[in-house]
XYZ file of C-alpha atoms in Angstrom:
579
model
C -0.119 0.034 -0.159
C 2.153 2.944 -1.417
C -0.170 5.532 0.338
C -0.078 4.170 3.510
C -3.466 3.365 3.745
C -5.179 -0.088 5.171
C -7.653 -1.649 2.560
C -10.656 -2.828 3.927
C -14.250 -3.720 2.500
C -16.852 -1.470 3.164
C -19.127 -3.348 5.821
C -22.655 -4.099 4.277
C -25.425 -2.287 5.367
C -28.295 -4.502 4.216
C -28.937 -8.164 3.138
C -25.396 -8.997 1.617
C -26.704 -11.487 -0.966
C -30.007 -9.255 -1.937
C -32.011 -12.539 -2.436
C -34.932 -10.710 -1.331
C -34.357 -7.332 -2.443
C -36.864 -5.892 -4.725
C -34.649 -3.844 -7.320
C -36.034 -1.996 -10.038
C -35.587 -4.329 -13.394
C -32.254 -3.943 -15.424
C -30.037 -3.027 -12.239
C -26.832 -4.961 -13.030
C -25.602 -7.579 -10.140
C -22.475 -4.943 -9.128
C -24.618 -2.114 -8.931
C -27.045 -4.003 -6.623
C -24.109 -5.112 -4.793
C -23.057 -1.418 -4.314
C -26.508 -0.190 -3.247
C -26.888 -3.406 -0.658
C -23.260 -1.957 0.582
C -24.682 1.472 1.167
C -27.986 0.334 2.915
C -30.301 0.033 -0.082
C -32.344 -2.954 0.289
C -34.804 -2.681 -2.658
C -38.420 -1.074 -2.687
C -39.564 2.329 -2.580
C -36.770 3.632 -0.619
C -34.123 2.581 -3.578
C -36.776 3.445 -6.021
C -36.619 7.045 -4.958
C -32.536 6.788 -4.437
C -32.390 6.007 -8.186
C -34.984 8.181 -9.351
C -35.343 11.261 -7.131
C -38.317 13.420 -8.271
C -39.147 16.791 -7.361
C -42.745 15.464 -6.007
C -40.680 14.308 -3.104
C -39.950 17.406 -1.895
C -41.020 18.293 1.596
C -43.263 21.017 3.371
C -40.565 23.581 4.008
C -42.643 25.068 7.046
C -41.627 21.882 8.922
C -38.275 23.681 9.648
C -38.349 26.015 12.899
C -38.934 29.300 12.155
C -39.782 28.981 8.674
C -43.473 30.929 9.406
C -41.739 33.741 11.261
C -39.150 34.389 8.493
C -41.724 34.214 5.820
C -44.386 36.273 7.435
C -41.529 39.158 8.393
C -40.483 38.898 4.607
C -43.759 39.441 3.527
C -44.238 42.579 5.855
C -41.505 43.837 4.367
C -42.538 43.734 0.957
C -45.987 45.284 2.052
C -44.500 47.898 3.126
C -42.160 48.375 0.745
C -39.080 48.676 3.223
C -35.189 48.920 2.985
C -33.837 45.368 3.143
C -30.133 44.088 3.113
C -28.846 40.627 2.198
C -25.534 39.795 4.239
C -23.786 36.717 2.641
C -20.824 34.890 3.169
C -17.881 35.044 0.903
C -17.964 31.186 -0.072
C -19.832 29.224 -2.798
C -22.563 28.617 -0.474
C -22.931 32.091 0.406
C -22.740 34.074 -2.695
C -25.267 31.173 -4.323
C -27.368 31.911 -1.016
C -27.361 35.626 -1.712
C -27.908 35.698 -5.748
C -31.092 33.069 -4.937
C -32.486 35.134 -2.122
C -32.229 38.357 -4.098
C -34.155 36.742 -7.379
C -37.446 35.872 -5.172
C -37.485 39.085 -3.335
C -37.050 41.152 -6.372
C -39.757 38.756 -7.729
C -42.258 40.267 -4.988
C -40.958 43.785 -6.196
C -38.612 44.232 -3.051
C -34.797 45.555 -4.315
C -32.906 44.440 -1.379
C -29.194 45.898 -1.082
C -26.474 42.948 -0.869
C -23.018 42.830 1.323
C -20.494 40.297 1.448
C -17.805 40.948 3.751
C -13.881 40.799 2.441
C -12.331 38.063 4.130
C -8.910 39.481 5.450
C -10.477 42.439 6.615
C -13.750 41.599 8.138
C -13.283 37.664 8.363
C -16.266 35.525 8.399
C -20.030 36.198 8.999
C -21.742 38.914 10.571
C -18.931 40.130 12.517
C -18.692 43.982 14.007
C -16.270 45.302 11.224
C -18.518 43.647 8.332
C -21.733 45.179 9.739
C -20.120 48.454 10.412
C -18.761 48.885 6.691
C -22.229 46.983 5.412
C -24.382 49.858 7.060
C -21.929 52.587 5.876
C -21.771 51.662 2.293
C -25.050 49.707 1.137
C -26.577 53.188 0.855
C -29.926 52.979 2.758
C -31.195 52.488 6.173
C -32.086 49.182 6.410
C -35.282 47.981 8.616
C -34.702 44.352 7.893
C -31.065 42.729 7.107
C -31.297 38.779 6.304
C -27.945 36.787 7.036
C -27.375 34.089 4.606
C -24.596 31.099 5.575
C -23.900 33.071 8.874
C -24.905 34.618 11.939
C -26.223 31.618 14.129
C -23.064 32.809 16.539
C -23.614 36.513 15.840
C -25.315 37.085 19.203
C -23.550 40.550 20.178
C -23.842 41.863 16.936
C -27.608 40.858 16.187
C -28.220 42.736 19.411
C -26.818 45.657 18.433
C -28.600 45.727 15.288
C -31.952 45.281 17.061
C -31.127 48.324 19.523
C -30.374 50.363 16.085
C -34.087 49.288 15.287
C -33.054 46.725 12.866
C -34.545 43.337 12.397
C -32.523 40.437 11.487
C -33.577 36.732 9.902
C -30.847 34.331 9.877
C -30.856 31.752 7.274
C -27.927 29.447 8.089
C -26.794 26.100 8.433
C -23.920 26.331 10.862
C -23.542 25.225 14.423
C -24.481 27.968 17.679
C -22.159 29.202 19.574
C -21.744 28.349 23.494
C -23.487 32.110 23.830
C -26.973 30.162 22.813
C -29.195 31.736 19.670
C -29.067 35.214 18.760
C -32.382 37.699 19.522
C -33.409 37.393 15.670
C -37.155 37.597 14.421
C -36.371 34.153 12.994
C -33.209 31.680 12.866
C -34.064 29.458 10.232
C -30.901 27.004 10.587
C -31.728 22.723 11.035
C -28.823 22.633 13.089
C -29.943 24.279 15.982
C -33.159 22.585 16.025
C -33.958 19.224 17.964
C -33.886 16.004 16.024
C -34.137 18.003 12.724
C -34.515 15.808 10.062
C -32.737 18.506 7.279
C -29.220 19.011 9.258
C -27.637 18.183 5.936
C -28.697 21.384 4.301
C -26.200 23.783 3.143
C -27.388 27.540 3.202
C -28.364 27.709 -0.152
C -30.833 24.358 0.490
C -32.265 26.677 3.369
C -32.897 29.458 1.213
C -34.216 27.017 -1.633
C -36.841 26.217 1.087
C -37.689 29.830 2.239
C -38.213 30.407 -1.153
C -40.129 27.213 -1.372
C -42.110 28.496 1.724
C -42.710 31.886 -0.055
C -44.046 30.663 -3.407
C -46.507 28.285 -1.514
C -47.662 31.682 0.447
C -48.168 33.849 -2.723
C -47.601 32.224 -6.110
C -45.748 34.238 -8.638
C -46.792 33.370 -12.151
C -43.420 34.131 -13.858
C -40.948 33.011 -11.186
C -39.828 29.140 -11.725
C -38.201 27.760 -9.124
C -36.883 24.830 -10.739
C -34.510 27.259 -12.671
C -32.727 27.968 -9.584
C -31.766 24.535 -8.580
C -28.571 24.786 -10.235
C -27.239 27.549 -7.761
C -28.503 25.277 -5.364
C -26.886 22.261 -6.836
C -23.438 23.890 -6.690
C -23.462 25.252 -3.213
C -24.493 21.895 -1.992
C -21.555 20.030 -3.747
C -19.082 23.027 -3.332
C -19.877 22.892 0.632
C -19.230 19.202 1.270
C -22.953 18.680 3.072
C -24.118 15.026 2.812
C -25.636 14.155 -0.720
C -28.659 12.734 0.883
C -32.518 12.983 0.826
C -33.333 16.120 -0.251
C -29.874 17.503 -0.985
C -29.627 14.577 -3.503
C -32.616 15.361 -5.254
C -31.381 19.220 -5.645
C -28.028 18.204 -6.800
C -29.484 15.583 -9.430
C -31.965 18.156 -10.781
C -29.999 20.871 -10.334
C -26.554 19.523 -12.099
C -28.829 18.690 -15.161
C -29.545 22.598 -15.701
C -25.852 23.889 -15.118
C -24.851 23.803 -18.615
C -27.702 25.500 -20.227
C -28.296 27.763 -16.947
C -30.545 30.721 -17.063
C -27.297 32.315 -15.026
C -24.903 33.455 -17.989
C -22.115 33.453 -15.383
C -22.837 29.839 -14.651
C -22.631 29.121 -17.882
C -19.505 30.599 -19.375
C -17.954 29.278 -16.245
C -18.840 25.589 -17.277
C -17.894 26.376 -20.692
C -14.503 27.579 -19.061
C -13.723 25.088 -17.256
C -14.992 22.355 -20.096
C -17.755 20.695 -18.542
C -19.931 17.997 -20.045
C -23.596 18.287 -21.236
C -24.354 16.867 -17.803
C -21.597 17.379 -15.098
C -20.845 15.204 -12.425
C -20.787 16.303 -8.805
C -17.041 15.969 -8.839
C -16.992 18.335 -12.026
C -18.706 20.703 -10.158
C -16.336 20.024 -6.845
C -13.069 20.175 -8.798
C -13.833 23.039 -11.537
C -16.880 25.408 -10.700
C -16.643 25.398 -7.001
C -12.698 26.266 -6.623
C -13.388 29.145 -9.301
C -16.000 30.729 -7.411
C -14.343 30.346 -3.981
C -10.956 32.152 -5.416
C -12.861 35.301 -5.342
C -13.670 35.532 -1.809
C -10.289 33.694 -1.118
C -8.640 36.489 -2.807
C -10.792 39.321 -1.206
C -12.610 39.620 -4.373
C -15.916 38.158 -3.666
C -18.465 40.765 -5.176
C -16.805 39.246 -8.363
C -18.395 35.704 -7.927
C -21.630 37.533 -6.672
C -21.732 39.930 -10.015
C -21.102 36.450 -12.320
C -23.757 34.694 -10.896
C -25.995 37.751 -11.077
C -25.493 39.338 -14.388
C -27.707 38.730 -17.419
C -24.854 40.278 -20.025
C -23.531 37.671 -21.920
C -20.089 39.814 -22.547
C -19.685 40.599 -18.639
C -20.454 37.231 -17.802
C -17.349 35.970 -20.276
C -15.130 38.784 -18.700
C -16.382 37.717 -15.318
C -15.752 33.909 -15.679
C -12.107 34.808 -17.407
C -11.691 37.046 -13.901
C -12.891 34.267 -11.612
C -10.165 31.639 -13.396
C -7.478 34.125 -13.092
C -7.908 34.316 -9.383
C -7.909 30.940 -9.297
C -4.886 30.409 -10.988
C -3.530 32.972 -8.537
C -4.817 31.152 -5.566
C -3.228 27.906 -6.917
C 0.170 29.798 -6.803
C -0.009 30.576 -3.417
C -1.691 27.319 -2.246
C 1.446 25.489 -3.946
C 3.870 27.814 -1.829
C 1.984 27.285 1.185
C 1.869 23.462 0.760
C 5.470 23.173 0.117
C 6.164 25.321 3.107
C 4.188 23.345 5.027
C 5.530 20.309 4.212
C 9.206 21.054 4.684
C 7.849 22.089 8.200
C 6.274 18.636 8.928
C 9.787 17.298 7.974
C 11.410 19.055 10.198
C 9.616 17.951 13.265
C 6.708 15.858 12.928
C 6.181 12.418 14.154
C 3.146 10.199 13.117
C 3.197 7.931 15.734
C 3.474 10.485 18.458
C 1.663 13.688 16.613
C -1.836 12.732 16.566
C -2.486 16.320 14.960
C -1.119 19.157 12.358
C -0.910 22.581 13.840
C 1.060 25.335 11.287
C 1.105 28.822 11.185
C 3.399 31.480 9.135
C 3.398 35.236 9.088
C 4.082 34.791 4.952
C 0.656 32.538 3.980
C -2.537 33.774 2.504
C -5.442 33.302 4.925
C -7.546 32.875 1.901
C -5.991 29.718 0.708
C -4.862 27.972 4.038
C -8.265 25.931 4.146
C -7.220 24.305 0.384
C -3.936 23.524 2.231
C -5.306 22.112 5.247
C -7.290 19.728 3.458
C -4.419 18.717 1.138
C -2.153 17.883 4.449
C -5.436 16.419 6.285
C -5.712 13.956 3.277
C -1.791 13.211 3.094
C -0.838 12.530 6.664
C -4.391 11.507 7.697
C -4.418 13.834 10.818
C -6.830 16.746 12.120
C -5.152 19.490 10.390
C -5.009 23.494 10.998
C -3.282 25.588 9.034
C -2.914 29.125 10.245
C -2.120 32.638 8.787
C -0.741 35.181 10.920
C -0.432 38.624 10.165
C 1.835 41.616 10.875
C 0.348 42.376 14.611
C 0.523 38.346 15.637
C -2.867 37.289 15.206
C -3.699 34.039 13.157
C -6.658 33.207 11.147
C -6.573 29.242 10.483
C -8.975 26.857 8.734
C -9.140 23.034 9.883
C -9.962 20.135 8.117
C -10.923 16.721 10.736
C -10.698 13.013 9.963
C -13.961 11.122 10.607
C -14.619 10.478 14.281
C -13.125 13.991 15.126
C -15.468 17.068 16.110
C -13.060 20.237 15.352
C -16.146 21.991 16.679
C -15.771 20.117 19.874
C -12.174 20.443 19.667
C -12.487 24.109 19.636
C -14.531 23.963 22.711
C -12.256 22.217 24.201
C -9.206 24.255 23.393
C -11.442 27.593 24.077
C -8.640 29.193 26.585
C -6.039 29.040 23.927
C -8.445 30.796 21.207
C -9.782 34.225 20.429
C -12.332 32.841 18.819
C -13.437 29.686 16.419
C -16.383 27.527 15.633
C -17.680 26.249 12.177
C -18.633 22.426 11.189
C -17.710 19.046 12.825
C -15.350 18.695 9.660
C -14.284 22.012 8.674
C -13.731 24.991 11.376
C -12.358 28.361 11.513
C -10.317 29.959 14.306
C -8.493 33.186 15.409
C -5.407 32.897 17.683
C -2.427 34.717 19.217
C 0.531 33.331 17.508
C 2.007 33.212 20.902
C -0.602 30.731 21.602
C 0.295 28.175 18.934
C 2.219 25.522 20.754
C -0.267 25.480 23.437
C -3.270 24.818 21.064
C -1.259 22.419 19.118
C -0.802 20.230 22.435
C -4.239 20.719 24.008
C -5.722 19.671 20.269
C -3.608 16.577 20.396
C -4.695 15.826 23.675
C -8.013 16.116 22.592
C -7.889 13.764 19.842
C -5.583 11.202 21.588
C -8.604 11.240 24.750
C -11.424 11.224 22.388
C -10.334 8.415 19.676
C -8.914 5.080 19.840
C -6.148 4.055 17.343
C -8.197 2.081 14.989
C -10.431 5.438 14.184
C -6.756 7.306 13.814
C -5.518 4.651 11.343
C -6.414 5.670 7.666
C -8.557 3.096 5.930
C -9.406 2.901 2.498
C -12.788 1.309 1.815
C -13.405 -0.990 -1.074
C -16.566 -1.448 -2.413
C -16.143 -4.546 -4.912
C -13.535 -6.693 -6.448
C -13.843 -6.730 -10.422
C -12.103 -7.661 -12.946
C -10.765 -5.291 -15.932
C -13.310 -7.152 -18.358
C -16.548 -6.245 -16.521
C -15.386 -2.504 -16.774
C -18.037 -1.567 -19.768
C -19.891 1.610 -20.804
C -23.027 -0.736 -20.328
C -22.201 -0.921 -16.791
C -21.621 2.858 -16.626
C -25.230 3.364 -17.752
C -26.499 1.758 -14.273
C -23.772 2.671 -12.422
C -24.645 6.474 -12.876
C -27.871 6.180 -11.384
C -26.092 6.486 -8.177
C -24.924 9.551 -8.564
C -24.485 12.346 -7.208
C -21.104 10.870 -5.447
C -19.858 12.772 -2.315
C -20.127 13.343 1.489
C -22.497 10.475 2.665
C -22.556 8.748 -0.789
C -18.863 8.378 -1.500
C -17.414 7.290 -5.016
C -17.452 3.547 -4.969
C -13.894 2.148 -4.878
C -13.160 -0.578 -6.709
C -10.023 -3.215 -6.957
C -8.659 -5.442 -9.214
C -6.079 -8.491 -8.474
C -2.966 -9.299 -10.508
C -2.403 -6.533 -12.789
C 0.724 -6.119 -15.033
C 1.904 -3.037 -16.451
C 2.181 -3.052 -19.660
C 4.946 0.006 -20.609
C 6.593 2.444 -18.242
C 4.560 5.066 -16.458
C 4.281 8.445 -18.225
C 4.515 11.596 -16.078
C 1.126 13.595 -16.755
C 0.901 17.369 -15.781
C 2.929 18.418 -12.585
C 2.952 15.190 -10.528
C 0.452 12.491 -12.052
C 1.126 9.336 -13.437
C -0.355 7.610 -16.777
C -0.576 3.972 -16.189
C -0.802 1.169 -18.863
C -1.810 -1.738 -17.587
C -3.239 -5.408 -18.348
C -5.015 -7.818 -16.511
C -4.973 -11.167 -18.291
C -5.610 -10.613 -22.099
C -7.516 -7.158 -21.395
C -5.753 -3.874 -21.355
C -6.583 -0.485 -19.458
C -4.978 2.520 -19.110
C -5.654 4.768 -16.138
C -4.685 8.192 -14.549
C -3.017 8.370 -10.823
C -3.655 11.879 -9.602
C -0.322 12.996 -7.393
C 1.392 9.232 -8.352
C 4.692 10.409 -8.718
C 5.161 11.263 -5.027
C 5.131 7.653 -4.609
C 7.554 4.545 -5.500
C 5.542 1.982 -7.389
C 6.091 -1.815 -6.178
C 7.177 -4.665 -8.274
C 4.292 -6.357 -10.424
C 2.114 -7.849 -10.267
C -0.124 -5.324 -8.279
C -3.444 -4.787 -6.754
C -5.115 -1.614 -7.416
C -7.575 0.482 -5.750
C -9.441 2.517 -8.286
C -12.802 4.669 -8.942
C -14.587 4.373 -12.362
C -16.033 7.619 -14.264
C -17.546 8.309 -18.218
C -14.874 10.197 -20.183
C -16.205 11.963 -23.519
C -13.749 13.499 -25.674
C -13.852 14.627 -29.009
C -17.412 12.726 -29.536
C -16.278 9.453 -28.176
C -17.332 8.107 -24.922
C -15.089 5.710 -22.869
C -14.507 4.517 -19.309
C -11.851 6.265 -17.236
C -9.926 4.807 -14.390
C -8.605 6.957 -11.637
C -5.977 4.927 -9.113
C -6.704 5.358 -5.690
C -3.870 3.130 -4.104
C -1.369 0.023 -5.308
C 0.125 -2.576 -3.411
C 1.851 -5.628 -4.208
C -0.508 -8.284 -5.539
C -2.079 -10.389 -2.709
C -3.913 -13.819 -4.014
C -7.532 -14.303 -3.216
C -8.120 -16.046 -0.172
C -4.321 -15.242 1.257
C -5.091 -11.164 2.265
C -6.972 -11.796 5.351
C -4.674 -9.525 7.032
C -4.260 -7.279 4.125
C -8.312 -6.088 4.818
C -7.193 -5.211 8.319
């Protein structure tokens, strides 16, 4: 296992043999096997999973505070009030602002829009952000609606109330230790007891609010389905679970992406080389990073304008501008990644150190989250990467491994921090430079106390063993019914044994390998992303890989992406390999 991961068969969540499962007609045995591994044993539930329908959407009023939010918005509509939408600077935030603006304009409100600059005001409804918002929006709002932020902004909401400004919060972040703000409505399933909608991102919450508004007052010329591409992009980019209504929204939203009513998304999809029906992976790796790059490089309004403009020339300019932001972000990212790895090579012991905490005064705060994610995957350690400013205050982003809650870790280490919060798997913090060592020590202790050695061991879950001969285009047709893949519905990983290279690997891009292989008489080629980091074992190999559809110049093929390679183990002799 050249990556250091331990290969393990994914435990079955349903009847392993599926003899009694009622699957739709024509589903191949391998796809049935994958469904069983994911707990789908047939019947209505499996039918809805494979063929999600818009009619399966549930009543938006099942979310707490939805009625209060709808009533307050219609009060503003009827009175022609001055309203401001205050959003976050990431994909979820800007898409939420765009969707909320669209529905409010449909009701003849013209809301002001504000997004804070990451390096100046930081995340969310901060004191600095609120001050600049009220100074720049050129009106005296009576209602501020926050999207993708606000749940932990107790003091800021209280200050706005003292100024006679009502606040509605549309969010999906965890509440802070102070409890909830005294807003007119906090529409956030994460703060409810036993809510079934905790999987929603903020754009999903705004979608449900929009649905509720339309149920109350129908609009002849507003088709909510035309905005599902915004929700799909946000849901994928924010890495929330692709289950239930999230899965439905992404499946239908992706179909609209390339022909979107949003000119900017169309141009961005073309620039990124997306196919007619892009996958969630295409959005996650090509669209999301370009939109996020604007906020990371302190130009969030470029991303918002891209989503709002209806001028094709301006949309093309903005798509190219975001692509430029993304290239600058990639340059910054590579510099930080190289410096971080050099730091780890000097003083990092994987057997002793259960976490990674790194900081520097030369790092860009908008890029540290991406590097944290890369380091977490490479070393399989909960990671915080921190950009420290000239005053010695650091802003950091963290990424976790399964079983480690960064929210709980931040609470555990709160005496070392100025502030912090977010999600269990991804969070942010503010810290003084002099507290870095103490934070690293306490964070390490938290992980050691709350996880077992087995939980800290990197595992590569294998869904099925297949032969090269089974990998056909006919298989892809049914396999793609399992999409979209992502959080809570991971991309299936296959393995094949007894693989021999037919020619030496070829370098592709900066750090990737193109492999040419055979199993018996069947030959396949594959891409091994970042494979140049590893020394390949002597053949024969066992390979772990994922599959996808590749369309190039009108020709369709099945592509293979290598996840790991190990020295081949004969069937029946690899019990120890599945540890």
